[in-house]
XYZ file of C-alpha atoms in Angstrom:
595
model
C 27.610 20.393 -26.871
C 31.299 18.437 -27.275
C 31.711 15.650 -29.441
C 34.262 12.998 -27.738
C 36.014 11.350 -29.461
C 37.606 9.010 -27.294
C 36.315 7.905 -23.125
C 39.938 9.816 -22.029
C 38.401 12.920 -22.963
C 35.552 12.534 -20.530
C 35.214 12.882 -17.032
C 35.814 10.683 -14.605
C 32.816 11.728 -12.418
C 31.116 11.189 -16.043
C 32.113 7.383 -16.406
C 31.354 4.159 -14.517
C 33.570 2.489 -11.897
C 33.348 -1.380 -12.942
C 35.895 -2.015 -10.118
C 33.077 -1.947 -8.171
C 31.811 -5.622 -9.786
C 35.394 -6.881 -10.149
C 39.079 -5.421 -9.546
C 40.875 -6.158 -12.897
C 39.578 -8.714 -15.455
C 41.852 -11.236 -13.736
C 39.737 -11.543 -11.127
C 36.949 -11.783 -13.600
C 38.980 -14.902 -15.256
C 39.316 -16.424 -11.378
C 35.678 -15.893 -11.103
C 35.147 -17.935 -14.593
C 37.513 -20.242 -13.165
C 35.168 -21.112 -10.163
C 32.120 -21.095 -11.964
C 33.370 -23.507 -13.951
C 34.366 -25.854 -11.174
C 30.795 -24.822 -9.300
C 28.934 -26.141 -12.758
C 30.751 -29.519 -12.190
C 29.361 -29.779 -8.723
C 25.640 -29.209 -9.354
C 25.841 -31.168 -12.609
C 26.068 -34.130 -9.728
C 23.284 -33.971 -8.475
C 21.462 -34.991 -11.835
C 20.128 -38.632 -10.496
C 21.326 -37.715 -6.953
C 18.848 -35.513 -5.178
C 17.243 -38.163 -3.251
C 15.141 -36.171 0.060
C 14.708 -32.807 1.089
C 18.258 -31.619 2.298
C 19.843 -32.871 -1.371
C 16.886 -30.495 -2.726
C 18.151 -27.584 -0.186
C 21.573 -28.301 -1.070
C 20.977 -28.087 -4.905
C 19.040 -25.098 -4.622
C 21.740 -23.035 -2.549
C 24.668 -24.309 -4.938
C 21.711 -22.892 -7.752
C 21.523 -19.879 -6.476
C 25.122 -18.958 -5.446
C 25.890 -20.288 -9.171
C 23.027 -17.602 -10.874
C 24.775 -15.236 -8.270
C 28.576 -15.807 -9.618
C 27.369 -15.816 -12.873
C 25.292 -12.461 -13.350
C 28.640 -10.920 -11.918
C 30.574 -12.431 -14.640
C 27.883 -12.017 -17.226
C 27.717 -8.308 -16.189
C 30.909 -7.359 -16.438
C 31.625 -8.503 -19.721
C 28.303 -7.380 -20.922
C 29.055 -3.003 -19.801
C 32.670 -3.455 -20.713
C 31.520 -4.208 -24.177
C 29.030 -1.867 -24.630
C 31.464 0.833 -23.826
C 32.347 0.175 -27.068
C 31.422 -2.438 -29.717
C 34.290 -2.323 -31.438
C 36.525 -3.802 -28.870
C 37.700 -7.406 -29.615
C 38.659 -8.116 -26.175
C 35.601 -7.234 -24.181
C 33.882 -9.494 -27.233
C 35.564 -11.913 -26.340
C 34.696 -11.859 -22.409
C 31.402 -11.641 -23.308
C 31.742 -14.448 -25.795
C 33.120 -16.727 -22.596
C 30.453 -15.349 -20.368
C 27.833 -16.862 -22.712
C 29.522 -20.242 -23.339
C 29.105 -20.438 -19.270
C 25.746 -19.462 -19.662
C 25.422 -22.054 -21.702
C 27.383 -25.129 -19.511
C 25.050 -23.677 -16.891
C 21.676 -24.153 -18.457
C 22.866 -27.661 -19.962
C 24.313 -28.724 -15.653
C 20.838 -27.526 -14.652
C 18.291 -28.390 -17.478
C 17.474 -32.318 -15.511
C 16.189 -30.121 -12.486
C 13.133 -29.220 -13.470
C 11.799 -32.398 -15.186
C 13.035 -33.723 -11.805
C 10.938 -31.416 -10.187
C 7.786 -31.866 -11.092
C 7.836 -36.023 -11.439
C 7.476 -34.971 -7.102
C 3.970 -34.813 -6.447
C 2.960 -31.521 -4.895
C 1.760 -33.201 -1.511
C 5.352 -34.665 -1.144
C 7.294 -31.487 -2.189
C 4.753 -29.514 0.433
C 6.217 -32.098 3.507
C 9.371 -31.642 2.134
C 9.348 -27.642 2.678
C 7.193 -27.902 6.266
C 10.091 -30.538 7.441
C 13.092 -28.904 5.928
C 13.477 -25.110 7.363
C 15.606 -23.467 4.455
C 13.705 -24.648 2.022
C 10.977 -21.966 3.302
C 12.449 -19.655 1.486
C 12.708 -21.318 -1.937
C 8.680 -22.365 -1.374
C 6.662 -19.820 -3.640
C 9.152 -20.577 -6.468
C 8.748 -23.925 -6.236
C 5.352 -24.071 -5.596
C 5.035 -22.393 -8.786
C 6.919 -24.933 -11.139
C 3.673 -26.819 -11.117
C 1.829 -24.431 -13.574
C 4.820 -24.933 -15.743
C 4.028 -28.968 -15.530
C 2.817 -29.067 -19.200
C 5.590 -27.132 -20.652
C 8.605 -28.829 -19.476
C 10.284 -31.534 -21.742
C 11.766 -34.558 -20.620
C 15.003 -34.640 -19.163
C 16.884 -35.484 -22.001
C 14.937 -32.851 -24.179
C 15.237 -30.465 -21.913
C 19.172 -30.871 -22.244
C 19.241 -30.522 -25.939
C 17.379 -27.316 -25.585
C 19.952 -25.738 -23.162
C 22.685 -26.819 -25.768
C 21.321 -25.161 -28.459
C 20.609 -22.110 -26.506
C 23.763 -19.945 -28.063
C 22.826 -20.958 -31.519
C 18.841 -20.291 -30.876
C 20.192 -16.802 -29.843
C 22.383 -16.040 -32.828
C 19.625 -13.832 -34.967
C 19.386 -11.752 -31.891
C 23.641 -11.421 -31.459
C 23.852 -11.168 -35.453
C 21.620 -8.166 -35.611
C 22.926 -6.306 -32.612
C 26.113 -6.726 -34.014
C 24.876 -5.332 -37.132
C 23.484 -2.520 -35.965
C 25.816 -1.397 -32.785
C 29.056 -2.219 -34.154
C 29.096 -2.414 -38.000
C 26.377 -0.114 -39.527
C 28.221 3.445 -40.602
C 25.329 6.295 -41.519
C 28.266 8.112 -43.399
C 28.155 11.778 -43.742
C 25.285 14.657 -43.235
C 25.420 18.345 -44.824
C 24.655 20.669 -42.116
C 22.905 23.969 -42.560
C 25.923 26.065 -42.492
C 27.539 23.954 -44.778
C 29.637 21.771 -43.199
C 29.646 18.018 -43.041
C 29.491 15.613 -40.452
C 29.030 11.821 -39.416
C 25.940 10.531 -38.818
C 25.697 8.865 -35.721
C 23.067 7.934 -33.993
C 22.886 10.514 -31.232
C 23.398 12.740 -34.337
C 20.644 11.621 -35.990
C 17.762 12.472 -33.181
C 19.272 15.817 -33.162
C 19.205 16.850 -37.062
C 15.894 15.187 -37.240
C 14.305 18.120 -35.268
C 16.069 20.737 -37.227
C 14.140 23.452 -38.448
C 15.798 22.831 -41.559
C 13.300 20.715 -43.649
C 16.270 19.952 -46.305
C 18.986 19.102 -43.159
C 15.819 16.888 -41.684
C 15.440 15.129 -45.006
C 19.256 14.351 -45.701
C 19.385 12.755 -41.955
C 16.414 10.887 -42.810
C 17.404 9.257 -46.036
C 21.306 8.704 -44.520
C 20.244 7.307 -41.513
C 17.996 4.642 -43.039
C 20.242 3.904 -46.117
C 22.548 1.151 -44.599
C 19.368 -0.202 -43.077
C 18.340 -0.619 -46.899
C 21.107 -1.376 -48.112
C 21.480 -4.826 -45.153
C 17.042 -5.441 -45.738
C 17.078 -8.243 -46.863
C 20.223 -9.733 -44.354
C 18.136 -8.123 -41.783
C 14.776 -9.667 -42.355
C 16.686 -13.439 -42.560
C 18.203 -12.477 -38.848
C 14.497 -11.102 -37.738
C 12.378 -14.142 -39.703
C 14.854 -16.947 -37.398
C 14.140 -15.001 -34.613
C 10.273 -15.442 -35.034
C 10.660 -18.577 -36.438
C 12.706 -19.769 -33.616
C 10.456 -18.398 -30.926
C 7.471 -20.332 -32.640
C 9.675 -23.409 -32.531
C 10.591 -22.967 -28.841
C 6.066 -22.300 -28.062
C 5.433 -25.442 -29.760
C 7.899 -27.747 -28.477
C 6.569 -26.548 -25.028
C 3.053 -27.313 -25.681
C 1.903 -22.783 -25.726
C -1.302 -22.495 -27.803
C 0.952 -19.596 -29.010
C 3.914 -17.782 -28.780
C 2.202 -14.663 -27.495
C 1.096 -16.876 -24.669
C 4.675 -18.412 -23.968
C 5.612 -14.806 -23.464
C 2.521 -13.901 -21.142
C 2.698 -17.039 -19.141
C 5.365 -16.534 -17.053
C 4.116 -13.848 -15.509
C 0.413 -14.561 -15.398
C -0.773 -11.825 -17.329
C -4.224 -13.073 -19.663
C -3.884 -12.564 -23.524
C -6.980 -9.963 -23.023
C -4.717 -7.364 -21.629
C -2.101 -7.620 -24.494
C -5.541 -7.287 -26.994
C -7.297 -4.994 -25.172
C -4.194 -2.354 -25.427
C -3.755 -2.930 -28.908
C -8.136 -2.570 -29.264
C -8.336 0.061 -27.016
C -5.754 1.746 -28.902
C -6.779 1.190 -32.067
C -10.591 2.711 -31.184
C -8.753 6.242 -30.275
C -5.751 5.810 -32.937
C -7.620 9.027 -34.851
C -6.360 11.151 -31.896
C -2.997 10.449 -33.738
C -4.109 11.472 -36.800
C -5.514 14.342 -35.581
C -2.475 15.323 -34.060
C -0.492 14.678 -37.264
C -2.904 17.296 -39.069
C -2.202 19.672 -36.404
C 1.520 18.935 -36.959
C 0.836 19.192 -40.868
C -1.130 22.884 -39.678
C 1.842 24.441 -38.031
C 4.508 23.291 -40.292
C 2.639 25.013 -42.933
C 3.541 22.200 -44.673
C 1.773 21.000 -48.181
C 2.485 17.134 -47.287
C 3.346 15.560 -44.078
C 6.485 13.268 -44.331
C 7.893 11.264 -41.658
C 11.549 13.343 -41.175
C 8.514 15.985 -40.488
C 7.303 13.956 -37.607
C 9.817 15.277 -34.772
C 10.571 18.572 -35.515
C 9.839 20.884 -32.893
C 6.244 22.877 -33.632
C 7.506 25.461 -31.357
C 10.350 27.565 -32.360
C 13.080 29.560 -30.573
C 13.262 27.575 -27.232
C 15.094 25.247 -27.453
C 17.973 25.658 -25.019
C 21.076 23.699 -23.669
C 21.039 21.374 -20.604
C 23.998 20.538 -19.076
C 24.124 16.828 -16.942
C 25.007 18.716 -13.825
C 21.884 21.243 -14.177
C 19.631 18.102 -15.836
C 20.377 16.015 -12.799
C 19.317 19.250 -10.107
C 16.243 19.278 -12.454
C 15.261 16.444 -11.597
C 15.724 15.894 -8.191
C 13.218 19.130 -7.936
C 10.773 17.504 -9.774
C 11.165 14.498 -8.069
C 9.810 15.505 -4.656
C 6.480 14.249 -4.493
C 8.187 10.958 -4.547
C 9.549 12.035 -0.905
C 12.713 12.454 1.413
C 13.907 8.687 1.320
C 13.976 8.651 -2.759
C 15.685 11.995 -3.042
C 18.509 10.968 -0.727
C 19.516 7.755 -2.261
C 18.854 9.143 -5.931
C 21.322 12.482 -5.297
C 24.209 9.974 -4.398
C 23.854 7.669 -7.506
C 26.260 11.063 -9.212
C 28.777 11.136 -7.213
C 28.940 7.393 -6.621
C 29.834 7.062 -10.498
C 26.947 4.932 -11.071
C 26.229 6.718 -14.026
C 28.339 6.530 -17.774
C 27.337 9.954 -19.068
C 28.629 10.303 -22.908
C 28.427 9.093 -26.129
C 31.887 8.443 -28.238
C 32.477 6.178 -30.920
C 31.382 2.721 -30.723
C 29.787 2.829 -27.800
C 25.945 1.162 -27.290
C 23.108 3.765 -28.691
C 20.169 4.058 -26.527
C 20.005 3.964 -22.910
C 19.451 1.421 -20.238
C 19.515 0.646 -16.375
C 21.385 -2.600 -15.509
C 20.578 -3.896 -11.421
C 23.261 -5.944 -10.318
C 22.198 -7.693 -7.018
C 25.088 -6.843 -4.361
C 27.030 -4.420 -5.690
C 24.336 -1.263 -7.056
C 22.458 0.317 -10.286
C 24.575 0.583 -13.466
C 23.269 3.474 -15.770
C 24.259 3.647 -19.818
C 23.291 7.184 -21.386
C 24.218 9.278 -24.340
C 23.749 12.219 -23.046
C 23.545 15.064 -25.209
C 22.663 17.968 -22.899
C 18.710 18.853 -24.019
C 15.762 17.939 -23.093
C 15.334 14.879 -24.483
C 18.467 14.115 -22.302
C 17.089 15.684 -19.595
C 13.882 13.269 -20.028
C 16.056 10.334 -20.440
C 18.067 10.747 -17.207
C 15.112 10.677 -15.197
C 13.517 7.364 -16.837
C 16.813 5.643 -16.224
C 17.256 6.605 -12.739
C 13.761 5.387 -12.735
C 14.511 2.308 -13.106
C 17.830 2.150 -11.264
C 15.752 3.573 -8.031
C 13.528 0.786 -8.851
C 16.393 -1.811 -9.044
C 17.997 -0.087 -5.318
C 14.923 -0.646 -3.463
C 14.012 -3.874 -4.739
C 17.524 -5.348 -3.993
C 17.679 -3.574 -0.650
C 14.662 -4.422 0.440
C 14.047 -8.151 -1.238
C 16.244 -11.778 -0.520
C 17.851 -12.700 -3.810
C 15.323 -15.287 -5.308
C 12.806 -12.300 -5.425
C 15.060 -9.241 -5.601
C 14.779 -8.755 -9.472
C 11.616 -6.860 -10.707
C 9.392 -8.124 -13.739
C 10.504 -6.754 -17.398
C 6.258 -6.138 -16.999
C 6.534 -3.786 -14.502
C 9.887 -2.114 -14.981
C 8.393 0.659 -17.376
C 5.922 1.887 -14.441
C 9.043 3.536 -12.340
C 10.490 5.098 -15.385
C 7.271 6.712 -16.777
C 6.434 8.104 -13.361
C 9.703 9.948 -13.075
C 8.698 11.323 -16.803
C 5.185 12.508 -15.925
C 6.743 13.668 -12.829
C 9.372 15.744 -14.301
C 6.721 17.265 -17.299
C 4.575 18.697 -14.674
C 7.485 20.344 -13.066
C 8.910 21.964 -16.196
C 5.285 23.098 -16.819
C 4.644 24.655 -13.394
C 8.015 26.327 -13.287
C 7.964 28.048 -17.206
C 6.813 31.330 -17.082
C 7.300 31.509 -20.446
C 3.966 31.197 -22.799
C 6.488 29.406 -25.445
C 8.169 27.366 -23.052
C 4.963 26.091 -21.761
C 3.307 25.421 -25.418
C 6.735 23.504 -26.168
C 6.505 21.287 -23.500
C 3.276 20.335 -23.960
C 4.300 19.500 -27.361
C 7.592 17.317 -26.298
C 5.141 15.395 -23.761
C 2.611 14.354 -26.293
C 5.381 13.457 -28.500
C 7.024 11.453 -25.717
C 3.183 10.361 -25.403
C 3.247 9.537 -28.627
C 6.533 7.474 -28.373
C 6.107 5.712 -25.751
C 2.748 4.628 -25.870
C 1.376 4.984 -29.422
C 4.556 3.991 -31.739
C 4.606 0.714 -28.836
C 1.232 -0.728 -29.136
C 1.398 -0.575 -33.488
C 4.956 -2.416 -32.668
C 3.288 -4.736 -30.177
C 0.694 -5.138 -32.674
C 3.677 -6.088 -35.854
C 5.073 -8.424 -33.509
C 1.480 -10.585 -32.997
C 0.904 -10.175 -36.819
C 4.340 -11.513 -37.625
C 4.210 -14.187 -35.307
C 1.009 -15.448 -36.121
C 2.152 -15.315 -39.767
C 5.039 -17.862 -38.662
C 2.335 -19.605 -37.157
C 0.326 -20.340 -39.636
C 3.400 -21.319 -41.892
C 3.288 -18.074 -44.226
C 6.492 -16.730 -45.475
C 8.245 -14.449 -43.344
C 10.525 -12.502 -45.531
C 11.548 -8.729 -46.861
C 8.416 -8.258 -48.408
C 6.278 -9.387 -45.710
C 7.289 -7.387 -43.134
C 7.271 -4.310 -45.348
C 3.976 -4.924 -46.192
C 2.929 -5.498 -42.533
C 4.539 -2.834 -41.045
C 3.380 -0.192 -44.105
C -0.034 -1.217 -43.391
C 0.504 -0.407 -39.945
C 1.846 2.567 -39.954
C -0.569 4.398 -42.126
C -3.085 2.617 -39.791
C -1.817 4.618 -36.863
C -0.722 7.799 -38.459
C -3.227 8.459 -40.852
C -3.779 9.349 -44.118
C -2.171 13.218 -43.916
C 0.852 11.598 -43.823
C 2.498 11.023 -46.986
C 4.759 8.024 -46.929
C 8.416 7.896 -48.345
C 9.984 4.333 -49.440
C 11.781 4.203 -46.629
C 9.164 4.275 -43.658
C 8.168 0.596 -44.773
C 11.612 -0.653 -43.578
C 11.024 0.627 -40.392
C 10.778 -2.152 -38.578
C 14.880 -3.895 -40.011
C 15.631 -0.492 -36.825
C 13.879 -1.636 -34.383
C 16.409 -3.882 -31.647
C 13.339 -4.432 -29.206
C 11.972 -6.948 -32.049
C 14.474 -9.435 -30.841
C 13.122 -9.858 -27.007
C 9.487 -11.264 -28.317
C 6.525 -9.548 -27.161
C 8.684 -6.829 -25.215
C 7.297 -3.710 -26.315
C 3.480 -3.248 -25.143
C 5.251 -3.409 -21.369
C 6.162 0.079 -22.191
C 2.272 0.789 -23.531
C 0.643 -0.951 -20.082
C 3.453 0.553 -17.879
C 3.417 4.141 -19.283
C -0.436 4.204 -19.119
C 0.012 2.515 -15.133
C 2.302 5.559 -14.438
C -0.279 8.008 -15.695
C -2.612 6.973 -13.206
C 0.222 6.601 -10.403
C 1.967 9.734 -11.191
C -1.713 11.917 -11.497
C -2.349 10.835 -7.658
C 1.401 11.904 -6.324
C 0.501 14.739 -7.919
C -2.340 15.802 -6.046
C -0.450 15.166 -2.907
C -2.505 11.410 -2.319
C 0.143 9.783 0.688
C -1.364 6.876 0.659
C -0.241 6.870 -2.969
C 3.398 7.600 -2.083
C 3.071 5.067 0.591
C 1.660 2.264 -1.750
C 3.904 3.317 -4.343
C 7.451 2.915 -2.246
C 6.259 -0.518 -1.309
C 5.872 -1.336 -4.836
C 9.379 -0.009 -5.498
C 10.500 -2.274 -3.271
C 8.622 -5.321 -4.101
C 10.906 -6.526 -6.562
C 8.987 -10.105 -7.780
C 7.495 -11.076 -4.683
C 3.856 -10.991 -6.386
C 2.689 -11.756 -9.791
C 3.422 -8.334 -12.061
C -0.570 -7.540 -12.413
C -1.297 -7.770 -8.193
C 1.910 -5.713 -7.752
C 0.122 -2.964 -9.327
C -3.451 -3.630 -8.118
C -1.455 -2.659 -4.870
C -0.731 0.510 -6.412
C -4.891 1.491 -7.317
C -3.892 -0.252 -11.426
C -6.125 -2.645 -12.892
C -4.700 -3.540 -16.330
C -7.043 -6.261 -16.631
C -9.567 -3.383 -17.363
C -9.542 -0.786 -20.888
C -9.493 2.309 -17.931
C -5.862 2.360 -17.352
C -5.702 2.821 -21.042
C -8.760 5.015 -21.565
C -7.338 7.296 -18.526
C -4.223 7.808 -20.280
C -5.786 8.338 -23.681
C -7.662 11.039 -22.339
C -4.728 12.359 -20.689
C -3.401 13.179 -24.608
C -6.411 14.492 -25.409
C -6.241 16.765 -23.297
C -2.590 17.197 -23.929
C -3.892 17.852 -28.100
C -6.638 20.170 -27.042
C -4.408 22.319 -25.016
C -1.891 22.745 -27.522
C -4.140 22.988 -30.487
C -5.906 26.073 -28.990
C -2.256 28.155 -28.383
C-alpha cells in the first residue's frame, strides 16, 4: 500500500470536489457576509411576532438561515479536516462557529416565545395560516419541551456561552487530531517508521507479538504522557453537560440526551443489562483467542491480531468498491444505481496523508449531496469501512431526496442501522463467495471481532459514560484517577479474567473522541443489533423487508427514531433485538471454535 505524503500525490478521482458546496472561499466569505446581515433580520422579530403570518415569516427566515449556515459551517468544517494542521481552514471554521454562535443568541427568545402561546391558539394559527402546515409537527412538539426551556433572557445567556461550553470538546480534538505525535515504531524487518494512526491498526494485527507490543506502548504513550490534561478537558465536558440537565429541569443527564428523541431510559439499561447477562460470551471468546495464540497470558495488543494466518490479502479502493456493490444486491436495483455513481461523482476523499482527520465519517449536506471522509488503506478492514460509510451517505441521499428540509436530516439514533446493514450485508457475501476453508474461518473471525467492536466495546463505553455522569451527579470527583478506576473496572468486567491487563489499558478511555458527544455510543449497540435483524430478513429474500426498509431510508425524521424502526419489524423497547443479535455471535463463536 503507498504512503502519501502530501493530497498532490493522490488522485483526483480519489479526493472530494468542495466546489460543489461553494466556488472559492470568497464566495464562502460572501455567504458569511449574508448570514450575517440575515441574523440582523430575524433578531427583529424578538418582541415583534405578533399573529400567525409574523410566525410564518420568522420561521422561513429560520430556516433559510439553518440552510445558509450548514453550507458555511460545512465547508469550513471538510476543508479542515483535510488537514488539522492548516491555520487557514482553522480559522474558517473558527468564523463559522462565532456565526453559530450570533445565530443561537438572534434566535434563543423564540422558543420561550413559543410556548407562552397556548396550544389551542397556536393549533388556529396553523388551520388559518396555510404555510405554516408544514412547520406543524415541529411545533406541535415544542410543547413537551415546555418544562425545559428557560426564560427568555436565560435562554440568551445560554446561547452566548455556547462556544465556551464547547471548548473541552474543541480542546481535546485538537489534542488528539492535530497535536498528538506517536513517534517512531521498529518494524519486523528492521526498519523504523512513524506511528500514525492508520499505522497503528495495521501493526496491531501483526503476527509479530514484539512489533504488536511496541505499537501498543507508542501509540498510547502521548495519551499518558497528556492524562491528566486530558481528564480536566473530559471532567468539564461531563461537568458541563450536568450543568446544562439541571438548569433545564432533566432528572438526569442521560435523560436530557434521550428526550429529544423519545426513546425511555429502559432501552439505554436494558442494552447495557442485557449485555452484561451474556458479557461471558466475551470472555469465552477471549480464551479461545488466548487458545490459538498459544499464548501463556492474554494482553490487550493480543486482542486484534488475526487468529487466522496466511490470508490476509490486499484490497485495492477500485476492487473494494465492486465488492461491495455485489454484496449489496439484496438491497435492490434503485440502491445500486445511485450508490455506483457516488465514485465517479468524487463524493468520496479516499486517503490518508499527514494531518488529515483519523477515522471515518459520512457528512449529508441538504442540496448539494453525501460527503464521505476515509483512510483507506486497501484491506479488509477498509473494505468494511467503505461500505458502512456509504451506508450512511445512501441513508443521507434518500432522506434528502425524498424528505422537505425541516425533516430531511435522519436521527444520530438511527443513523448506525444503514451502516451495520451494509456490514452484515457485505460479511455474508465474502462468506458465500470464499471457497477457501481459511478464508472462510478468517472471516468469521473479522465479523465477530467487528461484532465485538461495534457492539460489545459500545455498550461497556455507554455504560463509563452513565457511571461518570452519575458520578458528576452526585458531586464526586471526576478526575485522572477516577476514570482509570472506572474504566479498569470495566474492562475486566467485559473481557474477563484471561486477560491480563497492562498499565496502559486503564487510560483507555483519555482515546476515546465519541466521549465528547454525551451518551453517543450505545446508538451504535441498538443500531448494530436493529441491522442484525433487518439485514437476516434481506437475506432470506423477505420483499416486504426491502420494501419497508427503502421507506425507512428515506424517512429521514419524519417519525420519532423508535416508530421509524417498528416500521422496519424492530422493537428496541424489548431485550429481543439484543438477545437476537447476541445469539447471532454465538453462533458466530461456536462456528469458529469448532474449525
Amino acid at each position: 500500500m503507498k504512503h502519501y505524503q502530501s493530497r498532490e500525490e493522490i488522485p483526483v478521482s480519489e479526493k472530494w470536489d468542495l466546489t460543489d458546496i461553494f466556488s472559492a472561499v470568497k464566495e464562502w466569505e460572501n455567504s458569511c457576509r449574508k448570514l450575517e446581515k440575515l441574523i440582523q433580520d430575524i433578531g427583529r422579530y424578538n418582541g415583534n411576532i405578533h399573529d400567525a403570518k409574523d410566525l410564518l415569516d420568522y420561521l422561513k427566515l429560520d430556516e433559510k438561515i439553518s440552510t445558509e449556515y450548514n453550507l458555511v459551517y460545512v465547508y469550513a468544517m471538510l476543508s479542515g479536516d483535510l488537514d488539522t494542521r492548516d491555520t487557514k481552514s482553522q480559522s474558517l471554521l473558527d468564523r463559522a462557529s462565532q456565526l453559530g454562535v450570533k445565530i443561537k443568541a438572534a434566535t434563543s427568545f423564540f422558543m420561550p416565545y413559543l410556548l407562552s402561546i397556548k396550544e389551542d391558539v397556536l393549533k388556529s394559527y396553523i388551520e388559518e395560516t396555510e404555510g405554516l402546515r408544514y412547520f406543524e409537527k415541529d411545533l406541535m412538539d415544542s410543547y413537551r419541551f415546555k418544562d425545559h426551556v428557560l426564560s427568555k433572557d436565560q435562554e440568551e445567556v445560554l446561547s452566548q456561552l455556547g462556544e465556551a461550553l464547547s471548548a473541552p470538546s474543541k480542546t481535546y480534538g485538537m489534542l488528539n487530531n492535530a497535536d498528538i505525535k506517536f513517534g517512531e515504531v521498529t518494524l519486523e524487518n528492521g526498519e523504523k517508521t512513524e506511528l500514525t494512526r492508520g499505522m497503528f491498526s495495521k501493526l496491531i494485527e501483526d503476527e509479530n507479538r514484539e512489533v504488536r507490543k511496541e505499537a501498543y506502548k507508542a501509540y498510547y504513550k502521548p495519551y499518558l504522557q497528556l492524562k491528566n490534561s486530558i481528564a480536566s478537558t473530559l471532567s468539564s465536558s461531563i461537568k458541563n453537560n450536568v450543568t446544562l440537565s439541571k438548569l433545564r429541569n432533566y432528572p438526569s443527564a442521560l435523560e436530557k440526551s434521550l428526550f429529544n428523541d423519545k426513546v425511555p431510559e429502559d432501552v439505554y439499561n436494558n442494552l447495557i443489562e442485557t449485555t452484561k447477562k451474556n458479557v461471558g460470551l466475551l470472555h469465552r471468546y477471549n480464551e479461545v483467542r488466548k487458545e490459538k495464540l498459544e499464548l501463556t497470558e492474554l494482553r490487550q495488543y493480543d486482542l486484534s491480531v488475526n487468529l487466522v494466518r496466511d490470508v490476509k490479502k490486499e484490497i485495492s479502493y477500485n476492487e473494494a468498491y465492486d465488492i461491495m456493490m455485489k454484496a449489496l444486491a439484496p438491497l435492490g436495483e434503485e440502491y445500486l444505481n445511485i450508490l455506483g455513481s457516488f465514485k465517479e461523482k468524487r463524493y468520496v476523499d479516499v486517503r490518508e496523508t499527514p494531518g488529515k482527520r483519523s477515522g471515518a465519517y459520512n457528512l449529508g449536506v441538504y442540496g448539494v449531496h453525501p460527503f464521505v471522509l476515509l483512510n483507506h488503506h486497501d484491506d479488509l478492514d477498509s473494505l468494511f469501512t467503505l461500505a458502512h460509510e456509504m451506508g450512511h451517505a445512501m441513508h443521507s441521499y434518500f432522506s434528502h431526496l425524498h424528505q422537505p428540509r425541516i425533516s430531511a436530516y435522519y436521527t444520530i439514533f438511527v443513523a448506525e442501522v444503514a451502516s451495520t446493514v451494509n456490514e452484515v450485508l457485505l460479511i455474508h457475501y465474502l462468506l458465500n463467495e470464499a471457497a477457501d476453508a481459511d478464508l472462510k474461518k478468517h472471516l468469521i473471525n473479522h465479523f465477530i471481532d467487528k461484532f465485538k467492536g461495534t457492539f460489545f466495546t459500545q455498550v461497556m463505553f455507554a455504560e463509563f459514560e452513565k457511571i461518570t455522569h452519575e458520578m458528576a451527579e452526585k458531586g464526586m470527583p471526576l478526575n485522572l484517577e477516577a476514570f482509570n478506576d472506572v474504566y479498569e473496572k470495566l474492562f475486566s468486567e467485559y473481557n474477563g479474567e484471561v486477560l491480563q491487563l497492562d498499565e496502559e489499558v486503564k487510560y483507555g478511555w483519555s482515546r476515546i473522541p465519541h466521549f465528547y458527544r454525551p451518551f453517543y455510543v450505545y446508538k451504535y449497540a441498538t443500531g448494530f443489533a436493529s441491522a442484525i435483524q433487518i439485514a437476516e430478513k434481506l437475506l432470506d429474500g423477505d420483499r416486504l423487508m426491502q420494501k419497508s426498509y427503502s421507506e425507512f431510508l428515506k424517512s429521514g425524521s419524519s417519525d420519532y427514531p423508535l416508530e421509524l424502526l417498528r416500521k422496519t419489524g424492530v422493537d428496541l423497547t424489548k431485550p429481543e433485538p439484543i438477545e437476537q443479535a447476541l445469539s447471532q455471535f454465538k453462533s458466530l463463536l461456536d462456528d469458529f471454535a469448532k474449525q
